[in-house]
XYZ file of C-alpha atoms in Angstrom:
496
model
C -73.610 53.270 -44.257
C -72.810 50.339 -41.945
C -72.785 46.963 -42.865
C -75.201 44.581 -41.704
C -74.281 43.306 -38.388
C -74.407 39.598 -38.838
C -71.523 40.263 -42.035
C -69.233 41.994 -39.789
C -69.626 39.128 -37.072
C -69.436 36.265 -39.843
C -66.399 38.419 -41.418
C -64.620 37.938 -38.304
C -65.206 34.473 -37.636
C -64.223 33.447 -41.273
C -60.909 35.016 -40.577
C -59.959 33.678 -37.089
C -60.791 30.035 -39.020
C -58.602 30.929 -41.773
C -55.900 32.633 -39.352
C -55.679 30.275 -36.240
C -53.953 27.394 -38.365
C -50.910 29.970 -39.375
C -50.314 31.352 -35.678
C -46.832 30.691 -34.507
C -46.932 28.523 -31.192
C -43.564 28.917 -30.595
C -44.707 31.115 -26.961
C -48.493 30.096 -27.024
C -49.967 29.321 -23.460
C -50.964 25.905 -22.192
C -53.139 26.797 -19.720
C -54.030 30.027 -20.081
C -56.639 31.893 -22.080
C -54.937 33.670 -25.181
C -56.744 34.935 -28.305
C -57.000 32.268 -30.951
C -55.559 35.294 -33.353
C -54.748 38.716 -32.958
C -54.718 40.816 -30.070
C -56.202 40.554 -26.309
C -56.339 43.170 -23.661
C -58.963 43.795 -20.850
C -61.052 40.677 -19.120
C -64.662 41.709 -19.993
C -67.631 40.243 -18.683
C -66.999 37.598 -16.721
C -69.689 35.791 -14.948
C -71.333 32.538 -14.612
C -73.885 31.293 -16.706
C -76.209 28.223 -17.209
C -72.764 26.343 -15.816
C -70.298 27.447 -17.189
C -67.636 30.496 -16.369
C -67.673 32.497 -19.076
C -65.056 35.098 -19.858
C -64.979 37.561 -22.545
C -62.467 40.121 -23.634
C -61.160 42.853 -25.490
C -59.972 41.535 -29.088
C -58.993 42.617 -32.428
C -58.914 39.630 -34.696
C -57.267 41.215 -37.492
C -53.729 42.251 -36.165
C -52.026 41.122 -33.611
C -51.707 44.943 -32.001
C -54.231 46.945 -30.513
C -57.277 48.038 -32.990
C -60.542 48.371 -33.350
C -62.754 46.510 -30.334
C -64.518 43.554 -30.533
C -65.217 41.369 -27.672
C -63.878 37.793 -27.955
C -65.468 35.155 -25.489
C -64.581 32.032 -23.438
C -66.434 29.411 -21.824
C -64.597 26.884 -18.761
C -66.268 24.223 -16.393
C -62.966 24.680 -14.089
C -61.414 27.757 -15.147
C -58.226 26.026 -16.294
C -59.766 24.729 -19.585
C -60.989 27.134 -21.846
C -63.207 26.919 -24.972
C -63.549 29.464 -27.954
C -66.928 30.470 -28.502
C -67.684 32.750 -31.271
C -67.089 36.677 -31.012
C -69.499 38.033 -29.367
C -69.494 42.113 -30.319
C -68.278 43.929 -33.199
C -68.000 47.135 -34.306
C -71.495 46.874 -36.216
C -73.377 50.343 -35.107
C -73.097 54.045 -35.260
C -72.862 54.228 -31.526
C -69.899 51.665 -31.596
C -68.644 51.925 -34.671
C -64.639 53.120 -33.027
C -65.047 49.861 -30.852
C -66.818 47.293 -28.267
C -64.753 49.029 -25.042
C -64.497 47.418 -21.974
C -67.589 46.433 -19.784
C -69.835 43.390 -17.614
C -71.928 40.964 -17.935
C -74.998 40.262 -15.665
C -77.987 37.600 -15.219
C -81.528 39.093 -14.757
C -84.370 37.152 -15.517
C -82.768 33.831 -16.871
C -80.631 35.794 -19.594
C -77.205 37.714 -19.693
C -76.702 41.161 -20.219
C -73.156 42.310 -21.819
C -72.701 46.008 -20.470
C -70.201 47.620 -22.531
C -68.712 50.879 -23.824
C -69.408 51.766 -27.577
C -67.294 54.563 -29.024
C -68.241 56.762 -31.600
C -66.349 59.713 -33.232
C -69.178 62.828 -33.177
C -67.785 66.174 -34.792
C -64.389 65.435 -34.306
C -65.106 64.216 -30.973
C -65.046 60.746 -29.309
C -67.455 59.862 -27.223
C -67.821 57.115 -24.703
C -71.298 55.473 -23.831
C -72.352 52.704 -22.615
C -74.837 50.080 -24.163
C -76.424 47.107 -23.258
C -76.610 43.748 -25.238
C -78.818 40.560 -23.971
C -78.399 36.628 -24.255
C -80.829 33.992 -23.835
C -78.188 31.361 -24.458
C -75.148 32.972 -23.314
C -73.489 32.705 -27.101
C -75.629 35.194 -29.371
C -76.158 38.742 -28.495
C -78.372 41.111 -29.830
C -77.856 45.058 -28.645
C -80.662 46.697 -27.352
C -82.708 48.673 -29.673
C -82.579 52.155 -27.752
C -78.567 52.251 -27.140
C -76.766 53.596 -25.901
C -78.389 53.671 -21.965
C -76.014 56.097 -20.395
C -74.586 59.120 -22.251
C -73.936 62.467 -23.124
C -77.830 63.048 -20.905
C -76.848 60.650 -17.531
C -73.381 61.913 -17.040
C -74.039 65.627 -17.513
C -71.050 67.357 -15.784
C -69.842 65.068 -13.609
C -67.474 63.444 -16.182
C -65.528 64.200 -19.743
C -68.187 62.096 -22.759
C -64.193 61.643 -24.290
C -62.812 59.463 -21.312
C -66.054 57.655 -20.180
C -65.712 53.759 -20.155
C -65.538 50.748 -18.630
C -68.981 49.997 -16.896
C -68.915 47.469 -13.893
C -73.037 45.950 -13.183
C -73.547 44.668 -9.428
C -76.667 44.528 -8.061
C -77.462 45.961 -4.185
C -80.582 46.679 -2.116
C -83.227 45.653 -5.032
C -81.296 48.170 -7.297
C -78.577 47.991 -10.210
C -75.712 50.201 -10.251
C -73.164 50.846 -12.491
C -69.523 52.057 -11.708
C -67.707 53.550 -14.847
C -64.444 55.230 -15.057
C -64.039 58.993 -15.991
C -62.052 61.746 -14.916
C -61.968 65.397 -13.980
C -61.259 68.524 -15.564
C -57.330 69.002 -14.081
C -56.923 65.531 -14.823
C -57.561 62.874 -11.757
C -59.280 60.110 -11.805
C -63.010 59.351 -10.864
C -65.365 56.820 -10.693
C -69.393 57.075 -11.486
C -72.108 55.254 -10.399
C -75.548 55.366 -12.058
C -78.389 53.489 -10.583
C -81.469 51.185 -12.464
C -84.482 48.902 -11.572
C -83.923 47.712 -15.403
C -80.379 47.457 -16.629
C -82.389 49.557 -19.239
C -82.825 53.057 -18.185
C -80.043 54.255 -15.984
C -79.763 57.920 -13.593
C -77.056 59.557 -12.663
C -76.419 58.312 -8.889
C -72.899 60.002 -7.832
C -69.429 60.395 -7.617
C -68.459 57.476 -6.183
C -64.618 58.222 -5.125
C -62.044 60.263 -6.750
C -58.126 60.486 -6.779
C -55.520 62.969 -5.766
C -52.979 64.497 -8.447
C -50.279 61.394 -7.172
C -53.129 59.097 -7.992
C -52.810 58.872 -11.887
C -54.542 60.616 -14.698
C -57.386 58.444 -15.337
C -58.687 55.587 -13.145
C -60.184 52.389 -15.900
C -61.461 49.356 -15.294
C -63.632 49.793 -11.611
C -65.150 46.931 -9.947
C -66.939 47.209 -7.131
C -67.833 44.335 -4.550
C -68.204 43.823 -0.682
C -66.174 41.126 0.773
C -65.606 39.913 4.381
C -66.997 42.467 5.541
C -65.339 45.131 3.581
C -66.422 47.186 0.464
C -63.569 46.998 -2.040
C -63.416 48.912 -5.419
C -60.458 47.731 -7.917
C -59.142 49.369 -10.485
C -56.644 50.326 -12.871
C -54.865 53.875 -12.621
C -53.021 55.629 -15.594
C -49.718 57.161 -14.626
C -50.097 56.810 -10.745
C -47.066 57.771 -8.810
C -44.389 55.422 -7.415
C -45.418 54.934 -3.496
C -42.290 53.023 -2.245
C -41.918 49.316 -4.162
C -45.528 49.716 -5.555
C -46.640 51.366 -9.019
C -43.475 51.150 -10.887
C -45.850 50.136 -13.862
C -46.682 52.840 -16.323
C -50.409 51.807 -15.939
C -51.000 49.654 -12.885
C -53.816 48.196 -10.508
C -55.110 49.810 -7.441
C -57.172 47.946 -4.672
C -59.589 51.036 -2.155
C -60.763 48.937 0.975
C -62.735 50.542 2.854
C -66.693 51.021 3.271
C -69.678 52.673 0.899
C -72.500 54.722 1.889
C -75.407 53.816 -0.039
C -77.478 56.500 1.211
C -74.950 59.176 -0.539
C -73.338 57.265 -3.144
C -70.202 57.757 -1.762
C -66.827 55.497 -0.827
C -64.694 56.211 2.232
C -61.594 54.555 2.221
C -59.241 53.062 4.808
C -56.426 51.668 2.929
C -55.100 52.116 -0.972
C -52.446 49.562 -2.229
C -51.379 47.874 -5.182
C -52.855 44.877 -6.247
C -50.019 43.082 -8.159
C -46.663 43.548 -7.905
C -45.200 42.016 -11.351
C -44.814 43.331 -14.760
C -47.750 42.416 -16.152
C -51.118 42.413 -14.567
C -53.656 44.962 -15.883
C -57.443 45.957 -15.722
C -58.608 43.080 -13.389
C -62.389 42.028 -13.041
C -63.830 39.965 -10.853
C -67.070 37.486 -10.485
C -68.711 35.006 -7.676
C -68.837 31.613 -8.246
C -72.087 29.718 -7.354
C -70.730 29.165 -3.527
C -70.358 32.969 -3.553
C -66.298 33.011 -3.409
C -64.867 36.029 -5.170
C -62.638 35.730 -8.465
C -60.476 37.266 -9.923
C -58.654 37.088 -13.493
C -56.585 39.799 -14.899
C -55.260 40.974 -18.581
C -51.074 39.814 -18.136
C -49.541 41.816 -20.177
C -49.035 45.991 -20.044
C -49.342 48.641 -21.796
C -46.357 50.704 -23.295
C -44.176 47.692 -24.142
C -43.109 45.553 -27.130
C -44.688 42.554 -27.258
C -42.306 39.984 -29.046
C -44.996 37.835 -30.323
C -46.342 40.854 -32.274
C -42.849 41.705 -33.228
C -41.694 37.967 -35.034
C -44.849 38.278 -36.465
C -46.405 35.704 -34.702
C -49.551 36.375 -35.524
C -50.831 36.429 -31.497
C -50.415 38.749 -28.635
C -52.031 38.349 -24.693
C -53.253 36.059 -22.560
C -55.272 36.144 -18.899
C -53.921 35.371 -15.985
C -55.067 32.004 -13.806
C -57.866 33.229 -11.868
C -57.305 34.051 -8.035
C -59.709 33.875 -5.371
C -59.740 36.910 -3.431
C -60.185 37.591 0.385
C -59.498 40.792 2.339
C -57.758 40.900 5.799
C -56.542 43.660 7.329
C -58.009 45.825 4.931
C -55.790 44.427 2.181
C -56.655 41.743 -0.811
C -55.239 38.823 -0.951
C -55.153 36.573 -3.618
C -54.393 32.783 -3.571
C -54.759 30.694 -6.646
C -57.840 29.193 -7.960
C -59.092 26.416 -5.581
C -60.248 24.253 -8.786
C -56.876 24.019 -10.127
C -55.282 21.852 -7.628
C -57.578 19.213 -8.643
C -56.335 19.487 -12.330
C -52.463 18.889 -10.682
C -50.757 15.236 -11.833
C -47.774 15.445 -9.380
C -44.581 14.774 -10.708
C -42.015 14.528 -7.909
C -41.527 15.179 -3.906
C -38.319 16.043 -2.156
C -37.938 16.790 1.585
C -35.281 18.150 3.720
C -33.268 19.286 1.321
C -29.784 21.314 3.002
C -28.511 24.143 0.929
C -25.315 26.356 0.663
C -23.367 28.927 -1.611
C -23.096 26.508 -4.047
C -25.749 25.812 -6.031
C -27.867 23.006 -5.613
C -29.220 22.089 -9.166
C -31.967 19.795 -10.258
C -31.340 19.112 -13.806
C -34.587 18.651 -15.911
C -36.909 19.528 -12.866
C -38.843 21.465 -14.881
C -39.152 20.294 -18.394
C -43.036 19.728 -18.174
C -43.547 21.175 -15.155
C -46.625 24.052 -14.916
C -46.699 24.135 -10.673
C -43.953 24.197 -8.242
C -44.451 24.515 -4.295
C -42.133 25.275 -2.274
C -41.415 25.845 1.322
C -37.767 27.025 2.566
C -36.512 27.312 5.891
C -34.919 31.049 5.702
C -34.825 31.511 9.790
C -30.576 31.508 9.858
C -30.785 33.021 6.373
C -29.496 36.311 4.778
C -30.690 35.704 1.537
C -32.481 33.055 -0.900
C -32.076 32.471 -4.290
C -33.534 30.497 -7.001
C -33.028 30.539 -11.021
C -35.868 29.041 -12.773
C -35.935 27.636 -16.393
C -31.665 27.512 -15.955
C -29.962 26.932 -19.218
C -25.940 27.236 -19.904
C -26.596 30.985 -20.102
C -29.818 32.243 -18.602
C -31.749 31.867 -15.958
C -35.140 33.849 -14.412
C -34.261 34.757 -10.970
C -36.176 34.329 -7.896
C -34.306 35.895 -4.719
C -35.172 37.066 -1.195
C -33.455 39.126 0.870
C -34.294 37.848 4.535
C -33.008 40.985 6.651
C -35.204 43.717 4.029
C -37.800 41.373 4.001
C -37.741 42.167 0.311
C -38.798 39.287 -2.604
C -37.493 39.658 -6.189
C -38.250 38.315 -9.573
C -35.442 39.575 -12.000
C -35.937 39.017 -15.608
C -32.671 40.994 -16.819
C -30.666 39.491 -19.515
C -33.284 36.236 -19.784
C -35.100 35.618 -23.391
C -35.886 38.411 -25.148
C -35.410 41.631 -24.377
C -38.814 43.773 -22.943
C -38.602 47.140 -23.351
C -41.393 49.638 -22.138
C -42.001 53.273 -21.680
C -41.158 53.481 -18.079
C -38.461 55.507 -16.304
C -37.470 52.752 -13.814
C -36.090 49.187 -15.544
C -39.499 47.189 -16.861
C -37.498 43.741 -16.137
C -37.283 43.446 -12.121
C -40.131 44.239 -9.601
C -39.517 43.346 -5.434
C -42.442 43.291 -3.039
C -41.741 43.759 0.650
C -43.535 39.759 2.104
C -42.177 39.105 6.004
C -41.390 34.802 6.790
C -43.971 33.558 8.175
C -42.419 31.089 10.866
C -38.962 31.409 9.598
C -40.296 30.090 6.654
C -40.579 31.081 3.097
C -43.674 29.546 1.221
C -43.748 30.122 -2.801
C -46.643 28.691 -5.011
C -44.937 29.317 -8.595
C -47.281 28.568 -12.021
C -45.358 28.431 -14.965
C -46.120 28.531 -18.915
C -44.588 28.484 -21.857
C -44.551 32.626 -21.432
C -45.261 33.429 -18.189
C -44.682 32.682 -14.206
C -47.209 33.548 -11.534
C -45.327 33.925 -8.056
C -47.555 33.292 -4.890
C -45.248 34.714 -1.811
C -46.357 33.282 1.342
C -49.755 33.687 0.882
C -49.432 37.837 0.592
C -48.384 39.358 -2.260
C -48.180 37.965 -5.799
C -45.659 38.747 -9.004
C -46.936 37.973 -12.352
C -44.497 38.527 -15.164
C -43.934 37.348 -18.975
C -40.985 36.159 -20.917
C -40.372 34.698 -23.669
C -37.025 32.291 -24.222
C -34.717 32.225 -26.548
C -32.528 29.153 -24.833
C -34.648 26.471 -23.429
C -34.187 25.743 -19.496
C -35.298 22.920 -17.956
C -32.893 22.991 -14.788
C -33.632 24.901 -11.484
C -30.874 26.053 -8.894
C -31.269 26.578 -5.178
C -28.626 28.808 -3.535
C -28.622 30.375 -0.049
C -26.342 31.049 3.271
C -26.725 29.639 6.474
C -28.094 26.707 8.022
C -31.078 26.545 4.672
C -32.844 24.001 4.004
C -35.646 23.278 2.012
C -38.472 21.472 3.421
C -40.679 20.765 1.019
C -40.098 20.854 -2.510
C -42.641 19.711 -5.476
C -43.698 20.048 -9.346
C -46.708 19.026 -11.174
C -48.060 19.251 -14.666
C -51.919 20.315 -15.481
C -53.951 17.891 -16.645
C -55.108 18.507 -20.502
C -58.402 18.724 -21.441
C-alpha cells in the first residue's frame, strides 16, 4: 500500500531543509537554476503564470544521481533570479509510483495544468502514461482523479506502452494537442499527437513525424510550436548518427523546421539540424512570454558521463541553462540570449582597438567576477583566433577559430577535472562551422562558476561544463595578422 501523498511530499521537503545546508558549493551556480539537493535532469513545465516564469524539473532529492522522479519547481520575475518553491510531484500513486517523467504545463481557465508521464511497473512491464495534475495557485497540485488520460487505450499500436513519455500541451484551432515521444518496432524514433477539447479526455490524433535508422533510437522530449512563419518541432534523439560536426553527443538535440498539416496530423519537413553544438545541452523546452517571444531553457549537462559533483560527494548534480530566445531564419533556429538579462548586467570594464599578435596579449584578473564577456574581433587578415579563458599558470579553456575552415572551437582538454563519457569521439572539444560576418568575429560568452555559454556571431551556440581545479582569473588573446580587437567588455549579474 502507498503512503499518503501529502507524507511523501512533506518527506521530501523535510529532507531538502535538512540537506541544502551540507551541499558543497565549491562548483554551485550563481546564476543558474540548480537543484537545492540531489539530482536535476529535464526542464519540465515551463510556462508563465499569474507573473511569474515558472520552471519545473526532473529531480531526485535523495541522491545526487539519477532516481526515482519527482518534479522540483522554480519561480523567476526575470529569468535570471530563481526561487525554490516546494516540490511539486512525487512518486505518491500506483500509476506513478516508478516516477513523475518528463511533461508541460498549461493555463486553461485561470489554473495550471502539469502534464506529465507517470511510470508504473505492470507484470514485469513498465509502462508509460501520461496524467494530468491542476493548480489554482501555481504551487499545490492535486492529480486528477481519473489518471492516467492517455494510455495503454489512446496509443493502441501506434507506439511501445514501455517507451511512451514526455508529453508537450499547445493549444491550436480551439483544440489541445499533445506531442509525446515513442518509438517503433525496429527501433526509430516517433512522435504522437493526441487531440482534446478538455486537457481531460484525450484521442489518438496521429503520427506526427518519424525518423530514419541514422536518426537515433528513440526521439524524447518533443515540443512543438510555430514561429515566424515556420512550424518547428524540437527534440532530443537517442543515439543519432554523426552528420558532419553535429551529433557527436551520445544523446543530443534535434531542431525539424518545416510546416504541419492539421488536417492529417502530419509534419513535413524542410530542414533537420542540431540545436546546440556543446557538450552539454539536453531535452530543451520551450514557452512564450506575455509579448509572445519564444523561450527556450535547456537541461546542461548529458547523459553517459561522470558528473564530478556527484563523484566528491558533493551532495548536488545539474543545472539549466540561461534561457534563449528563439527565432527561425532560413529554416534554422537561432538562439540569442535572454533579452531580460542585459538589464541585470553591472559593467565592469571597456577596451577598444585593441592590436594583437603571436604573442599573447593577457589581461590579468579580467575575469575574477566576471559572468558576461562581449566581444567583437576583427579576423578579416586572419588565419586563426585564439582565446584561453579562466588562464591560470597551468590551464586554460580554449576558445579558437580557424578563419579559412570557418570552423569555431571550444576545447576543454586537460582543464579542471577530467569528463569522461560513453562516447566514441573525445567528450572534451566540440567545433561548429559559423562564417565572419563582415570580417568580423562577434562572441557573447556567459560564464559560471561551472559552466560557459558561447554565442558565435549570432548563429550557433556551445554550451559546455567544467569544473576547476586551479583558479583562473586571466584571459589571453592570440592571433596572426593585422587582428585587432574592437570591442572588448565584462560584466557581473546583478544579485538578487
Amino acid at each position: 500500500m502507498l503512503v499518503e501523498k501529502t507524507e511523501i511530499l512533506d518527506k521530501a521537503e523535510r529532507y531538502i531543509e535538512l540537506m541544502q545546508g551540507k551541499v558543497n558549493p565549491q562548483y554551485r551556480q550563481q546564476y543558474h537554476l540548480m537543484p537545492p539537493v540531489g539530482w536535476m535532469n529535464d526542464p519540465n513545465g515551463f510556462v508563465y503564470f499569474k507573473g511569474y516564469y515558472h520552471l519545473f524539473y526532473q529531480f531526485h532529492p535523495y541522491d545526487s544521481k539519477w532516481g526515482p522522479m519527482h518534479w522540483g519547481h522554480a519561480r523567476s520575475l526575470d529569468l535570471v533570479h530563481w526561487e525554490q518553491l516546494p516540490t511539486a510531484l512525487a512518486p505518491d500513486e500506483d500509476y506513478d509510483q516508478e516516477g513523475c517523467f518528463s511533461g508541460s504545463a498549461i493555463e486553461k481557465d485561470g489554473k495550471l495544468f502539469l502534464i506529465y508521464t507517470g511510470c508504473q511497473e505492470v507484470a514485469g512491464v513498465m509502462h508509460q502514461h501520461q496524467c494530468v495534475a491542476m493548480s489554482e495557485d501555481g504551487l499545490h497540485f492535486t492529480k486528477f482523479s481519473a489518471n492516467p488520460v492517455v494510455a495503454e487505450n489512446e496509443l493502441g499500436s501506434a507506439g511501445l506502452i514501455s517507451e511512451f513519455r514526455d508529453p508537450k500541451v499547445l493549444y491550436h484551432n480551439d483544440h489541445y494537442y499533445m506531442v509525446v515521444a515513442t518509438k517503433t518496432p525496429d527501433s526509430r524514433g516517433r512522435i504522437l499527437m493526441f487531440v482534446s477539447d478538455d486537457l481531460l479526455t484525450w484521442q489518438f490524433n496521429s503520427i506526427l513525424l518519424e525518423g530514419n535508422q541514422k536518426q537515433g533510437i528513440m526521439w524524447e522530449c518533443p515540443d512543438l510550436f510555430h514561429l515566424d512563419g515556420k512550424d518547428v518541432l524540437i527534440l532530443s534523439p537517442i543515439q543519432i548518427q554523426k552528420n558532419g560536426l553535429e551529433y557527436f553527443n551520445t544523446s543530443s538535440t534535434m531542431a525539424c523546421i518545416g510546416a504541419v498539416d492539421w488536417q492529417t496530423g502530419k509534419m513535413q519537413v524542410d530542414n533537420f539540424h542540431e540545436i546546440d553544438f556543446g557538450m552539454d545541452f539536453y531535452a530543451p523546452q520551450t514557452t512564450t512570454d506575455p509579448t509572445g517571444r519564444r523561450i527556450m531553457v535547456a537541461w546542461m549537462q548529458m547523459w553517459d558521463r561522470t558528473f564530478p559533483t556527484h563523484d566528491l560527494g558533493h551532495g548536488w548534480a545539474g543545472s539549466m541553462t540561461l534561457p534563449r530566445e528563439l527565432r527561425v531564419k532560413n529554416n534554422r533556429l537561432l538562439q540569442k540570449p535572454i533579452s531580460l538579462v542585459y538589464g541585470q548586467l553591472e559593467y565592469q570594464q571597456g577596451l577598444e582597438n585593441i592590436a594583437l599578435s603571436e604573442t599573447p596579449t593577457v589581461f590579468r584578473k579580467a575575469l575574477k567576477a566576471a559572468d558576461y564577456i562581449h566581444l567583437v574581433a576583427d579576423l578579416s587578415e586572419a588565419n586563426y583566433f585564439s582565446l584561453d579563458l579562466l588562464r591560470s599558470k597551468n590551464q586554460a579553456l580554449n576558445l579558437n577559430y580557424d578563419v579559412k575552415e570557418e570552423l569555431f572551437h571550444v576545447d576543454r582538454h586537460n582543464f579542471g577535472r577530467e569528463i569522461l563519457g560513453s562516447e566514441i569521439e573525445p567528450v572534451n572539444d566540440r567545433k561548429v562551422k559559423v562564417p565572419l560576418i563582415d570580417g568580423q568575429l562577434v562572441l557573447e560568452i556567459f560564464r559560471d562558476t561551472s559552466s560557459l555559454e558561447v554565442f558565435i556571431n549570432g548563429l550557433e551556440v556551445i554550451t559546455a561544463t567544467f569544473y576547476e581545479t586551479e583558479k583562473g582569473e586571466d584571459i589571453a588573446f592570440t592571433a596572426d595578422g593585422n587582428s585587432r580587437i574592437l570591442a572588448f567588455e565584462t560584466a557581473t549579474i546583478k544579485n538578487n
